[in-house]
Coordinates of C-alpha atoms in Angstrom, one line a residue:
M255 CA 0.2 0.3 -0.3
V256 CA 1.1 3.3 -1.0
L257 CA 1.2 6.4 1.1
M258 CA -0.4 8.9 -0.8
F259 CA -1.8 12.0 0.7
P260 CA 1.1 15.0 1.7
T261 CA 0.8 16.0 5.7
H262 CA -0.5 19.3 6.1
S263 CA 0.3 21.7 8.9
I264 CA -2.5 18.2 11.3
A265 CA -0.9 19.6 11.4
L266 CA -3.4 20.4 12.8
E267 CA -3.6 23.3 15.2
T268 CA -3.1 27.1 14.9
M269 CA -1.5 29.2 17.7
S270 CA -2.4 32.2 19.0
N271 CA 0.1 35.3 18.0
I272 CA -0.5 37.2 21.4
I273 CA 2.3 36.7 23.9
R274 CA 1.0 37.5 26.9
C275 CA 4.5 37.6 29.0
S276 CA 2.3 38.5 32.5
D277 CA 1.2 34.8 32.4
S278 CA 5.0 33.8 33.3
M279 CA 5.4 34.0 37.5
T280 CA 9.5 33.1 37.1
C281 CA 12.4 34.7 35.6
T282 CA 13.4 31.2 33.9
K283 CA 9.7 31.3 32.3
C284 CA 9.4 34.5 31.5
T285 CA 12.8 34.9 29.6
L286 CA 12.4 32.1 27.1
T287 CA 10.1 34.4 25.0
P288 CA 12.3 37.5 23.5
E289 CA 9.8 40.3 23.3
C290 CA 9.4 39.7 27.7
V291 CA 11.5 40.5 30.5
W292 CA 11.7 39.8 34.2
S293 CA 11.8 43.0 36.7
L294 CA 13.3 41.9 39.8
M295 CA 11.9 44.4 41.3
Q296 CA 8.5 43.8 41.3
Q297 CA 8.9 40.0 40.2
E298 CA 6.6 39.8 37.7
C299 CA 7.4 39.5 33.8
G300 CA 6.0 42.0 31.3
H301 CA 7.0 43.7 27.7
K302 CA 10.0 45.5 27.3
N303 CA 9.1 49.0 27.6
Q304 CA 6.5 48.0 30.4
F305 CA 8.7 49.2 33.0
N306 CA 11.3 51.7 33.9
S307 CA 14.6 51.9 32.8
S308 CA 16.5 50.3 35.5
S309 CA 19.4 47.9 35.9
L310 CA 17.2 45.0 38.0
I311 CA 15.8 44.1 34.3
I312 CA 16.4 40.9 33.5
P313 CA 16.2 40.5 29.3
T314 CA 17.9 36.9 29.2
I315 CA 17.5 32.9 30.7
S316 CA 21.3 33.2 31.2
E317 CA 21.1 36.5 33.4
C318 CA 18.6 35.2 35.6
P319 CA 19.5 35.1 39.3
Q320 CA 18.8 31.3 40.3
I321 CA 16.6 31.6 43.9
S322 CA 16.2 28.2 46.0
V323 CA 15.7 26.7 49.3
V324 CA 17.2 23.9 51.0
T325 CA 15.1 22.6 54.2
S326 CA 17.3 20.8 56.7
Y327 CA 15.5 18.7 59.9
R328 CA 17.0 18.3 63.4
Y329 CA 14.8 16.5 66.0
N330 CA 15.9 16.6 69.5
D331 CA 17.5 13.1 71.3
F332 CA 14.2 12.4 72.8
K333 CA 12.2 12.9 69.4
T334 CA 9.8 15.6 71.3
R335 CA 10.6 18.6 69.2
I336 CA 11.2 19.2 65.4
H337 CA 13.9 21.8 64.5
V338 CA 13.3 23.0 60.5
T339 CA 15.6 25.5 59.1
N340 CA 14.3 26.6 55.5
N341 CA 17.8 28.1 53.9
L342 CA 17.1 30.7 51.3
K343 CA 20.3 31.1 48.2
I344 CA 20.8 32.9 45.7
T345 CA 23.4 32.1 43.0
N346 CA 24.3 33.5 39.3
D347 CA 23.4 37.0 40.9
L348 CA 25.4 39.2 37.8
V349 CA 22.9 42.4 38.1
G350 CA 23.3 42.7 42.3
F351 CA 20.0 41.6 43.0
T352 CA 21.1 39.9 46.7
Y353 CA 22.6 43.4 47.4
Y354 CA 19.2 45.4 46.8
L355 CA 17.7 42.9 49.0
L356 CA 20.1 43.2 52.0
R357 CA 19.2 47.2 52.2
T358 CA 15.4 45.8 51.9
K359 CA 13.2 44.9 55.0
M360 CA 12.4 41.5 54.1
Y361 CA 9.3 39.4 55.8
Y362 CA 9.0 35.6 56.6
V363 CA 5.3 34.5 56.2
L364 CA 4.2 31.4 56.7
Q365 CA 0.4 30.2 55.7
N366 CA -0.4 33.7 54.8
T367 CA -0.3 34.4 58.5
I368 CA 2.7 34.4 60.5
E369 CA 4.9 36.9 59.3
K370 CA 8.4 37.3 60.8
E371 CA 11.3 39.7 59.8
V372 CA 14.4 38.3 58.5
S373 CA 17.7 38.2 59.8
I374 CA 20.6 37.9 58.1
Y375 CA 23.0 34.9 59.0
D376 CA 26.0 35.0 56.7
K377 CA 26.3 38.0 54.1
T378 CA 28.9 36.0 52.5
L379 CA 27.3 32.8 51.5
I380 CA 24.1 34.7 51.1
W381 CA 22.2 32.0 53.3
F382 CA 18.9 33.5 55.1
P383 CA 18.4 30.7 57.4
L384 CA 14.4 30.5 58.2
Q385 CA 13.3 28.4 61.7
K386 CA 10.5 27.2 62.8
E387 CA 9.8 24.8 65.7
K388 CA 7.1 22.7 66.4
A389 CA 6.6 19.5 69.2
T390 CA 5.7 16.3 68.1
F391 CA 3.1 15.4 70.4
D392 CA 1.4 19.3 68.4
V393 CA 1.5 17.1 64.9
E394 CA -1.5 14.7 64.9
M395 CA -1.1 13.3 62.0
P396 CA 2.2 11.6 60.8
T397 CA 3.0 14.9 58.2
V398 CA 1.9 18.5 57.9
T399 CA 3.2 20.7 55.3
Y400 CA 3.1 24.8 55.3
F401 CA 3.1 27.5 52.4
M402 CA 5.4 29.6 53.2
F403 CA 7.3 32.8 51.1
I404 CA 9.8 36.0 51.3
K405 CA 8.2 39.0 51.3
F406 CA 10.2 42.2 50.5
N407 CA 8.6 45.6 50.3
S408 CA 5.4 44.1 50.2
I409 CA 5.9 41.9 47.2
M410 CA 6.7 38.2 47.1
L411 CA 9.7 36.7 45.8
R412 CA 9.7 34.2 43.2
F413 CA 11.7 30.6 44.1
D414 CA 12.2 29.0 40.6
K415 CA 11.0 25.8 42.2
V416 CA 7.2 26.2 43.2
E417 CA 7.9 23.2 45.3
D418 CA 10.8 25.4 47.6
H419 CA 7.3 27.5 48.7
Y420 CA 5.8 24.4 50.5
F421 CA 7.9 22.3 53.5
T422 CA 6.3 19.3 56.0
F423 CA 6.8 18.6 59.4
Y424 CA 7.1 14.5 59.6
K425 CA 6.7 13.5 63.4
H426 CA 9.1 10.4 62.1
E427 CA 12.6 11.5 61.7
E428 CA 13.2 8.6 59.3
C429 CA 10.7 10.4 57.0
A430 CA 12.3 13.7 57.2
T431 CA 15.9 12.7 56.6
N432 CA 15.5 9.6 54.2
E433 CA 14.6 11.1 50.8
A434 CA 13.9 7.0 49.7
N435 CA 11.3 7.4 52.2
K436 CA 9.8 10.7 52.4
Y437 CA 8.8 10.0 47.7
K438 CA 8.6 6.1 47.6
S439 CA 6.0 5.5 45.0
C440 CA 5.0 9.1 45.4
A441 CA 4.6 12.0 42.7
T442 CA 5.3 15.6 43.4
C443 CA 4.5 18.8 41.3
G444 CA 4.6 22.2 41.7
W445 CA 3.5 24.7 39.2
N446 CA 2.4 28.6 38.9
K447 CA -0.8 29.6 37.3
N448 CA -2.8 32.6 37.1
G449 CA -1.0 34.1 40.0
N450 CA -1.5 30.8 42.2
S451 CA 1.2 28.4 43.5
N452 CA 0.2 24.7 43.2
Y453 CA 1.7 22.0 45.2
L454 CA 0.2 18.0 45.0
K455 CA 1.5 14.9 46.2
W456 CA -0.2 11.7 45.6
C457 CA 1.5 8.8 47.1
S458 CA 0.0 5.4 46.9
S459 CA -0.4 2.6 49.7
E460 CA 3.5 1.4 49.8
N461 CA 4.3 4.9 51.1
T462 CA 4.1 4.9 54.7
C463 CA 5.3 8.3 55.8
E464 CA 2.0 10.4 54.3
V465 CA -1.1 9.6 55.9
N466 CA -2.9 12.3 53.3
K467 CA -2.1 10.0 50.2
N468 CA -3.8 13.0 48.3
L469 CA -2.3 16.2 48.8
Y470 CA -3.3 19.2 47.1
M471 CA -2.5 23.1 48.3
K472 CA -2.9 26.0 46.1
N473 CA -1.9 29.7 47.5
N474 CA -0.4 32.8 46.7
A475 CA 0.2 35.9 48.3
T476 CA -2.8 36.8 50.5
H477 CA -4.7 32.9 51.0
Q478 CA -5.0 29.5 50.8
L479 CA -7.4 28.2 48.1
N480 CA -9.3 25.7 49.5
E481 CA -9.9 23.0 46.5
N482 CA -9.9 19.2 46.0
V483 CA -9.6 18.6 42.8
A484 CA -6.0 19.3 40.7
F485 CA -6.5 20.2 37.0
V486 CA -2.3 19.8 35.3
T487 CA -1.5 20.1 32.4
N488 CA 2.1 20.0 31.1
D489 CA 4.1 21.6 33.6
C490 CA 4.8 18.6 35.9
A491 CA 7.8 16.2 34.9
E492 CA 6.0 13.6 37.4
I493 CA 2.7 14.2 36.6
N494 CA 1.6 13.9 32.8
V495 CA 0.7 12.6 29.8
T496 CA 4.1 11.9 28.1
A497 CA 2.6 10.0 24.8
V498 CA -1.0 9.7 22.6
D499 CA -1.4 7.7 19.8
P500 CA -2.7 8.2 17.4
L501 CA -3.4 11.8 17.1
S502 CA -6.3 11.7 14.7
G503 CA -9.0 9.5 13.7
P504 CA -12.8 9.5 11.9
Q505 CA -15.1 11.5 13.9
T506 CA -17.3 8.3 13.8
G507 CA -15.0 7.0 16.5
G508 CA -13.9 3.5 17.0
T509 CA -10.1 4.7 17.2
T510 CA -8.2 2.9 19.7
L511 CA -6.2 5.1 21.6
T512 CA -2.8 4.4 23.6
I513 CA -2.1 6.8 26.0
I514 CA 0.6 7.1 28.6
V515 CA 0.3 8.7 31.5
K516 CA 3.5 9.1 34.4
N517 CA 3.2 7.3 37.6
H518 CA -0.4 6.2 36.2
R519 CA -0.3 3.4 38.9
I520 CA -0.1 5.6 41.7
F521 CA -3.4 7.7 40.6
A522 CA -5.2 4.9 39.6
E523 CA -4.9 3.4 43.4
N524 CA -8.6 3.1 44.6
R525 CA -9.4 5.5 41.9
T526 CA -12.4 5.7 39.1
L527 CA -10.4 6.5 36.0
K528 CA -11.9 8.6 33.3
V529 CA -10.8 9.6 29.6
T530 CA -12.3 12.2 27.3
V531 CA -10.5 12.9 23.9
A532 CA -11.5 16.8 22.8
G533 CA -14.4 16.5 24.8
T534 CA -15.8 13.5 23.6
L535 CA -15.7 10.5 25.9
C536 CA -13.0 7.2 25.6
T537 CA -14.7 3.7 26.1
N538 CA -13.6 0.8 26.8
L539 CA -11.2 2.1 29.4
K540 CA -8.1 -0.7 30.3
T541 CA -4.6 -0.2 31.8
S542 CA -1.7 -2.7 31.3
G543 CA 1.6 -2.3 33.1
L544 CA 2.6 1.0 35.3
E545 CA 1.4 3.4 32.4
T546 CA -0.4 2.5 29.9
I547 CA -4.3 3.3 28.9
T548 CA -5.7 2.3 25.9
C549 CA -9.8 3.3 25.2
T550 CA -11.7 3.7 22.2
T551 CA -13.1 6.8 21.1
S552 CA -16.5 7.3 20.8
Q553 CA -18.9 9.3 18.0
V554 CA -17.7 12.9 18.1
V555 CA -20.5 14.8 20.2
G556 CA -18.4 18.4 20.5
A557 CA -15.1 20.3 19.2
L558 CA -13.4 18.2 16.3
S559 CA -10.4 18.9 17.9
G560 CA -8.2 19.3 21.5
P561 CA -6.1 17.8 24.5
V562 CA -6.7 14.4 26.2
L563 CA -7.9 14.3 29.6
V564 CA -7.0 11.4 31.8
E565 CA -9.6 11.8 34.9
Y566 CA -9.0 9.7 38.6
S567 CA -11.7 10.6 41.1
S568 CA -12.6 9.4 44.5
L569 CA -14.6 10.6 47.2
E570 CA -12.0 13.0 49.1
S571 CA -9.9 14.1 46.2
G572 CA -9.5 14.3 42.2
L573 CA -7.0 14.8 39.7
K574 CA -7.5 15.9 35.9
I575 CA -4.1 15.8 33.9
E576 CA -4.3 17.2 30.7
S577 CA -2.2 16.2 27.4
S578 CA -0.6 18.7 25.6
Q579 CA -0.4 16.5 22.6
I580 CA -3.8 17.9 20.1
F581 CA -6.4 15.1 19.0
H582 CA -8.1 15.7 15.5
F583 CA -11.5 14.1 15.1
C584 CA -11.4 13.5 11.5
P585 CA -15.0 14.6 9.7
N586 CA -15.6 12.0 6.7
P587 CA -15.3 13.2 2.9
V588 CA -18.3 13.9 1.4
L589 CA -19.7 13.2 -2.3
D590 CA -20.2 15.8 -4.8
E591 CA -24.3 15.0 -5.1
D592 CA -24.7 15.8 -8.5
Q593 CA -21.5 14.0 -10.3
Q594 CA -21.8 10.7 -11.9
L595 CA -19.0 8.2 -12.4
G596 CA -18.2 5.7 -15.6
G597 CA -16.2 2.9 -16.3
V598 CA -15.4 0.4 -18.3
V599 CA -16.8 -3.7 -17.1
S600 CA -13.1 -4.3 -16.5
G601 CA -12.1 -1.7 -14.4
G602 CA -9.2 0.6 -14.2
T603 CA -10.9 3.7 -15.6
S604 CA -9.4 7.0 -14.7
V605 CA -12.3 9.3 -13.1
P606 CA -12.6 12.5 -11.5
V607 CA -13.9 12.1 -8.3
R608 CA -15.5 15.6 -6.6
G609 CA -16.1 16.2 -3.1
S610 CA -14.7 18.1 0.1
H611 CA -12.5 16.9 3.3
F612 CA -10.0 15.3 1.0
V613 CA -7.1 16.8 2.7
E614 CA -8.2 19.2 5.6
P615 CA -8.5 19.2 8.2
C616 CA -7.0 15.3 8.3
V617 CA -4.9 14.1 6.3
V618 CA -6.0 10.8 4.4
S619 CA -3.5 8.1 4.2
S620 CA -5.3 6.0 1.4
A621 CA -8.8 6.0 -0.8
R622 CA -10.2 3.0 -3.3
L623 CA -13.2 3.7 -4.7
Y624 CA -15.7 0.8 -4.8
V625 CA -19.4 0.1 -6.5
D626 CA -22.2 -2.2 -5.6
L627 CA -23.4 -4.4 -7.6
V628 CA -27.3 -5.4 -7.5
D629 CA -26.9 -9.0 -6.4
G630 CA -24.8 -7.2 -3.0
V631 CA -21.9 -8.1 -3.5
R632 CA -19.4 -5.4 -3.2
R633 CA -16.4 -4.6 -5.6
Y634 CA -13.4 -2.3 -4.8
A635 CA -10.6 -0.6 -7.5
E636 CA -7.3 -2.5 -7.3
S637 CA -5.4 0.3 -6.9
Y638 CA -5.7 2.9 -4.6
C639 CA -6.3 6.5 -5.8
D640 CA -4.0 9.6 -6.8
P641 CA -2.8 12.0 -4.1
P642 CA -5.2 14.7 -4.0
I643 CA -4.9 18.2 -6.5
N644 CA -6.8 19.8 -3.3
D645 CA -9.2 19.2 -0.9
T646 CA -12.0 18.8 -3.0
Y647 CA -10.9 16.9 -6.0
M648 CA -9.1 13.6 -6.6
V649 CA -8.6 10.8 -9.8
C650 CA -9.5 7.2 -8.6
R651 CA -9.5 3.9 -10.6
T652 CA -12.6 2.2 -11.2
P653 CA -13.4 -1.5 -9.9
R654 CA -14.0 -4.6 -11.9
V655 CA -17.7 -4.8 -12.2
N656 CA -18.3 -8.7 -14.4
G657 CA -18.0 -11.9 -12.6
T658 CA -19.6 -15.2 -12.5
S659 CA -22.6 -13.8 -10.4
W660 CA -24.0 -12.3 -13.4
N661 CA -24.8 -13.6 -16.6
G662 CA -21.8 -12.3 -18.7
N663 CA -20.5 -8.6 -19.4
S664 CA -23.8 -7.7 -21.0
S665 CA -26.0 -7.9 -18.2
V666 CA -24.0 -5.4 -16.4
V667 CA -23.3 -2.8 -19.7
G668 CA -25.8 0.0 -19.2
R669 CA -26.3 -0.1 -15.4
L670 CA -26.6 2.8 -13.1
L671 CA -24.7 1.4 -9.8
N672 CA -24.1 2.9 -6.6
F673 CA -20.5 3.8 -5.7
G674 CA -18.1 5.3 -3.1
L675 CA -14.8 5.9 -1.3
E676 CA -13.1 3.5 1.6
I677 CA -10.8 5.8 3.1
T678 CA -8.2 5.7 6.0
F679 CA -6.6 8.5 8.1
L680 CA -3.0 9.0 7.7
K681 CA -0.9 9.7 11.9
E682 CA 1.6 12.1 12.3
D683 CA 4.1 9.5 11.9
L684 CA 3.4 8.6 8.8
S685 CA 2.5 4.9 9.5
F686 CA -1.0 3.4 8.9
N687 CA -3.4 3.6 12.1
H688 CA -5.8 0.5 13.3
S689 CA -9.1 2.6 12.7
L690 CA -11.5 0.7 10.6
P691 CA -12.6 2.1 6.6
I692 CA -14.9 4.6 6.5
A693 CA -17.3 4.4 3.6
V694 CA -18.5 7.1 1.7
R695 CA -21.3 6.4 -0.4
S696 CA -23.2 8.5 -2.6
S697 CA -26.6 9.2 -2.3
S698 CA -27.5 7.4 -5.4
P699 CA -26.6 5.6 -8.2
R700 CA -24.5 7.5 -10.2
F701 CA -21.9 5.1 -11.8
Y702 CA -22.2 4.1 -15.4
V703 CA -21.1 0.7 -16.9
H704 CA -19.5 1.2 -20.1
P705 CA -18.9 -2.2 -22.3
D706 CA -14.7 -3.2 -22.5
P707 CA -12.5 -2.1 -25.5
V708 CA -12.7 -3.6 -28.6
F709 CA -9.3 -3.6 -30.6
L710 CA -9.4 -3.6 -34.6
D711 CA -5.6 -2.6 -35.6
F712 CA -3.5 0.1 -35.8
E713 CA -1.7 1.9 -38.8
I714 CA 0.6 4.6 -39.2
D715 CA -1.3 8.0 -40.6
V716 CA 0.7 10.4 -42.7
S717 CA 2.1 12.7 -39.8
G718 CA 3.9 9.7 -38.4
S719 CA 1.3 9.1 -35.8
V720 CA 0.4 5.6 -34.1
V721 CA -3.7 5.5 -34.9
V722 CA -5.0 2.5 -33.0
N723 CA -8.3 2.0 -34.3
G724 CA -11.3 -0.2 -32.3
L725 CA -14.4 -0.2 -30.4
N726 CA -15.6 1.8 -27.4
L727 CA -12.3 3.2 -26.6
E728 CA -13.5 6.7 -25.5
N729 CA -13.5 5.5 -21.6
F730 CA -9.8 5.4 -21.0
Q731 CA -7.8 8.5 -20.1
P732 CA -4.2 9.2 -21.7
E733 CA -2.3 8.3 -18.6
D734 CA -4.2 5.0 -18.4
I735 CA -3.0 3.6 -22.0
V736 CA 0.7 2.4 -22.4
I737 CA 1.5 1.4 -25.9
Q738 CA 4.9 -0.7 -26.4
S739 CA 6.4 -2.5 -29.7
A740 CA 5.9 -6.4 -29.3
D741 CA 10.0 -7.0 -29.1
S742 CA 10.5 -3.8 -26.7
P743 CA 9.4 -2.6 -23.1
S744 CA 10.2 0.9 -23.6
S745 CA 6.8 2.5 -24.7
L746 CA 6.3 3.4 -28.4
C747 CA 4.2 6.4 -28.1
E748 CA 2.9 8.7 -25.8
V749 CA -1.8 9.3 -26.5
V750 CA -2.6 12.5 -27.1
T751 CA -6.3 12.0 -28.4
V752 CA -8.9 9.3 -27.4
T753 CA -12.1 9.1 -29.4
R754 CA -14.6 6.2 -29.6
H755 CA -13.2 4.6 -32.4
S756 CA -9.7 5.5 -32.1
W757 CA -6.5 6.6 -30.4
V758 CA -3.7 8.6 -31.8
C759 CA -0.7 8.1 -30.4
E760 CA 2.4 10.7 -30.8
P761 CA 5.9 8.2 -31.1
T762 CA 8.6 8.3 -28.6
M763 CA 10.9 6.1 -31.1
S764 CA 10.8 4.3 -34.3
V765 CA 7.7 3.0 -35.5
N766 CA 7.4 2.5 -39.1
G767 CA 9.5 -1.1 -38.8
S768 CA 6.3 -1.9 -36.2
Q769 CA 4.0 -4.4 -36.9
V770 CA 2.9 -5.6 -33.8
V771 CA 2.0 -3.3 -30.9
S772 CA 0.9 -3.7 -27.5
V773 CA -1.7 -2.2 -25.7
T774 CA -1.7 -2.0 -21.6
L775 CA -4.3 -0.6 -19.9
A776 CA -4.6 0.8 -16.4
N777 CA -6.4 -2.0 -15.1
S778 CA -3.4 -4.3 -16.3
S779 CA -5.3 -5.5 -19.4
V780 CA -2.8 -6.6 -22.0
F781 CA -3.4 -6.5 -25.8
T782 CA -1.9 -7.8 -28.8
V783 CA -2.5 -5.3 -32.2
I784 CA -1.9 -6.4 -35.9
R785 CA -0.9 -2.9 -38.2
R786 CA -3.5 -3.0 -40.7
T787 CA -2.3 -4.1 -44.7
S788 CA -6.3 -3.9 -46.0
H789 CA -9.6 -2.6 -45.2
H790 CA -10.5 -4.4 -41.5
P791 CA -14.0 -5.9 -42.2
D792 CA -15.3 -4.9 -38.8
D793 CA -13.9 -1.0 -40.0
P794 CA -17.0 0.6 -40.5
Y795 CA -14.7 3.2 -42.2
I796 CA -15.7 3.3 -46.4
P797 CA -12.7 4.5 -48.5
L798 CA -13.1 7.3 -51.1
G799 CA -12.7 4.7 -54.0
W800 CA -15.1 2.5 -52.6
F801 CA -17.4 5.1 -52.3
L802 CA -16.5 6.2 -56.4
V803 CA -17.4 3.2 -57.5
I804 CA -20.8 2.7 -55.6
I805 CA -21.8 6.4 -57.1
F806 CA -21.3 5.1 -61.0
T807 CA -22.4 1.8 -60.5
V808 CA -25.8 4.1 -59.4
L809 CA -25.4 6.2 -62.2
A810 CA -25.2 3.5 -64.7
F811 CA -28.3 2.1 -63.7
F812 CA -30.1 5.0 -63.8
C813 CA -28.8 5.7 -67.5
A814 CA -29.8 2.3 -68.6
F815 CA -33.0 2.6 -67.2
A816 CA -33.6 5.7 -68.5
F817 CA -32.7 4.4 -72.0
F818 CA -35.3 1.8 -71.7
L819 CA -38.2 4.5 -70.8
T820 CA -36.8 6.8 -74.0
R821 CA -36.8 3.8 -76.2
K822 CA -40.5 2.7 -74.4
Y823 CA -42.1 6.0 -74.3
R824 CA -40.2 7.7 -76.8
Y825 CA -39.1 10.9 -74.6
A826 CA -36.3 11.4 -72.1
T827 CA -34.8 14.5 -71.2
K828 CA -31.4 14.9 -72.9
N829 CA -28.7 15.5 -70.6
I830 CA -30.2 12.7 -68.3
C831 CA -27.2 10.1 -68.9
K832 CA -24.3 12.5 -68.9
P833 CA -22.3 11.7 -65.4
P834 CA -20.6 15.2 -63.6
K835 CA -17.3 15.7 -64.8
A836 CA -16.3 16.0 -61.4
Y837 CA -16.8 12.5 -61.4
I838 CA -15.1 11.6 -64.6
R839 CA -12.2 13.3 -63.7
S840 CA -11.9 11.7 -60.4
R841 CA -11.7 7.8 -61.8
S842 CA -8.1 8.4 -62.6
Y843 CA -7.1 8.7 -59.3
T844 CA -9.5 6.2 -57.8
T845 CA -7.4 2.5 -56.8
M846 CA -7.9 0.5 -54.2

């Protein structure tokens, strides 16, 4: 099978030209866009002309100061008190932002309520110890997580990692100091969205440090937002739809999707799974391995394109993961209602097919023309259609319509049959998907069956062209015809004219010595045609010489009859037996 239709930009998605610098909440994300700059004083992203001239404006990612938090735990000997130190560290400071902060009052804010002024611990290392103590008996559950941030000039200092805004009291020291225990069978992510800092940590039952297996916190500089369902896009490496395959399928549904979700096993534990594709439900959900989901698309009910949304839910909480991949539901091609196609009984005729959605919005990998016989049998063309000229036009080959179920070819010739296209769609990686073929039918019988061609002979005309003579020759296109010399595999000539009784073929090599030619049609039928040496008995053409002989025979009979009348009735027209001079003169060159 040949891949046919060139891919279009599937894709398939138009990106907005509007750049919103304010959506970026860290220096590194802000400066990824050339039109945006980061203000260290305002801790916000804006367009280049938005801020007043200042040395604390960062235009490129390489100039961004790296701001992070290092958390350490210390338990007393009796395990009755927990001492947590959050050390703020600034590196890659090329513009003097650290010096600016040292000259500004800074405050340490915990859970949007507790606020304490920060004291400098070591100016050379630029570490700021932010301490918090808690008695273990105050920790009612094994873990308690807090949101914290640094504030200067009433502005929240943005850490490079959102997770650094959250720290946890662990009642058990082995959970606080051992990273393997702390994050065992857990997926953690922090991200900024709409001015809020989001923190998600979901764990399986294998993790013994976390009683709350589905922690989700959402905060900003003023308050905490209480939400039970987390919505995650492609911001998280540990919570992410990493692959969707294929990325297109028919709008009628039936496409089997394979979806890879990072840490799916953790999220699915004791929770209900749901998948929607561009807003349409995906059914027959199955899980295989640790990260793989398969499902089958339904008949589209909304948008024709959109992301895949994977949802995990329980009575206590929920998680929605939206893919960065976009799936496209492909509308079925539609055939024009008023077109009539035709082909010979043995098939292989090239015919123009008109309609819509041959290319846009989805790429078609293959298309075959079919016709429905009156006995219920569907016949498909032996070859696939050509690549479409545009979204509304393509050229296909007709199928063979004769067979044992009918009483010979004569019973099918002249019939009008239903026709349609069978198509499959192309995936982005140029391989075929496994979706079911789609039958696109014409609404009424409009495929006319012509008789097969009959070849009589060929001749070389005065211009040197090869003229193949026969009957029913008008139903083939020049590209369907190959004429070769019987003793050479090369094409003898190129067909330039097709009529009912002849094909005119311009030679591509010497043809004068050719006595036999081979005619190959698009349906792979091969015919041997012999050069004309005399008038063919089946040829309806009557040469001029024979025509003149017939005329003179008629005139001779007429003259004899007139002479008989003259003798019998003794009158006749004087000139009735004089033949026209033009015919008399022409007798000198009538030969046959």
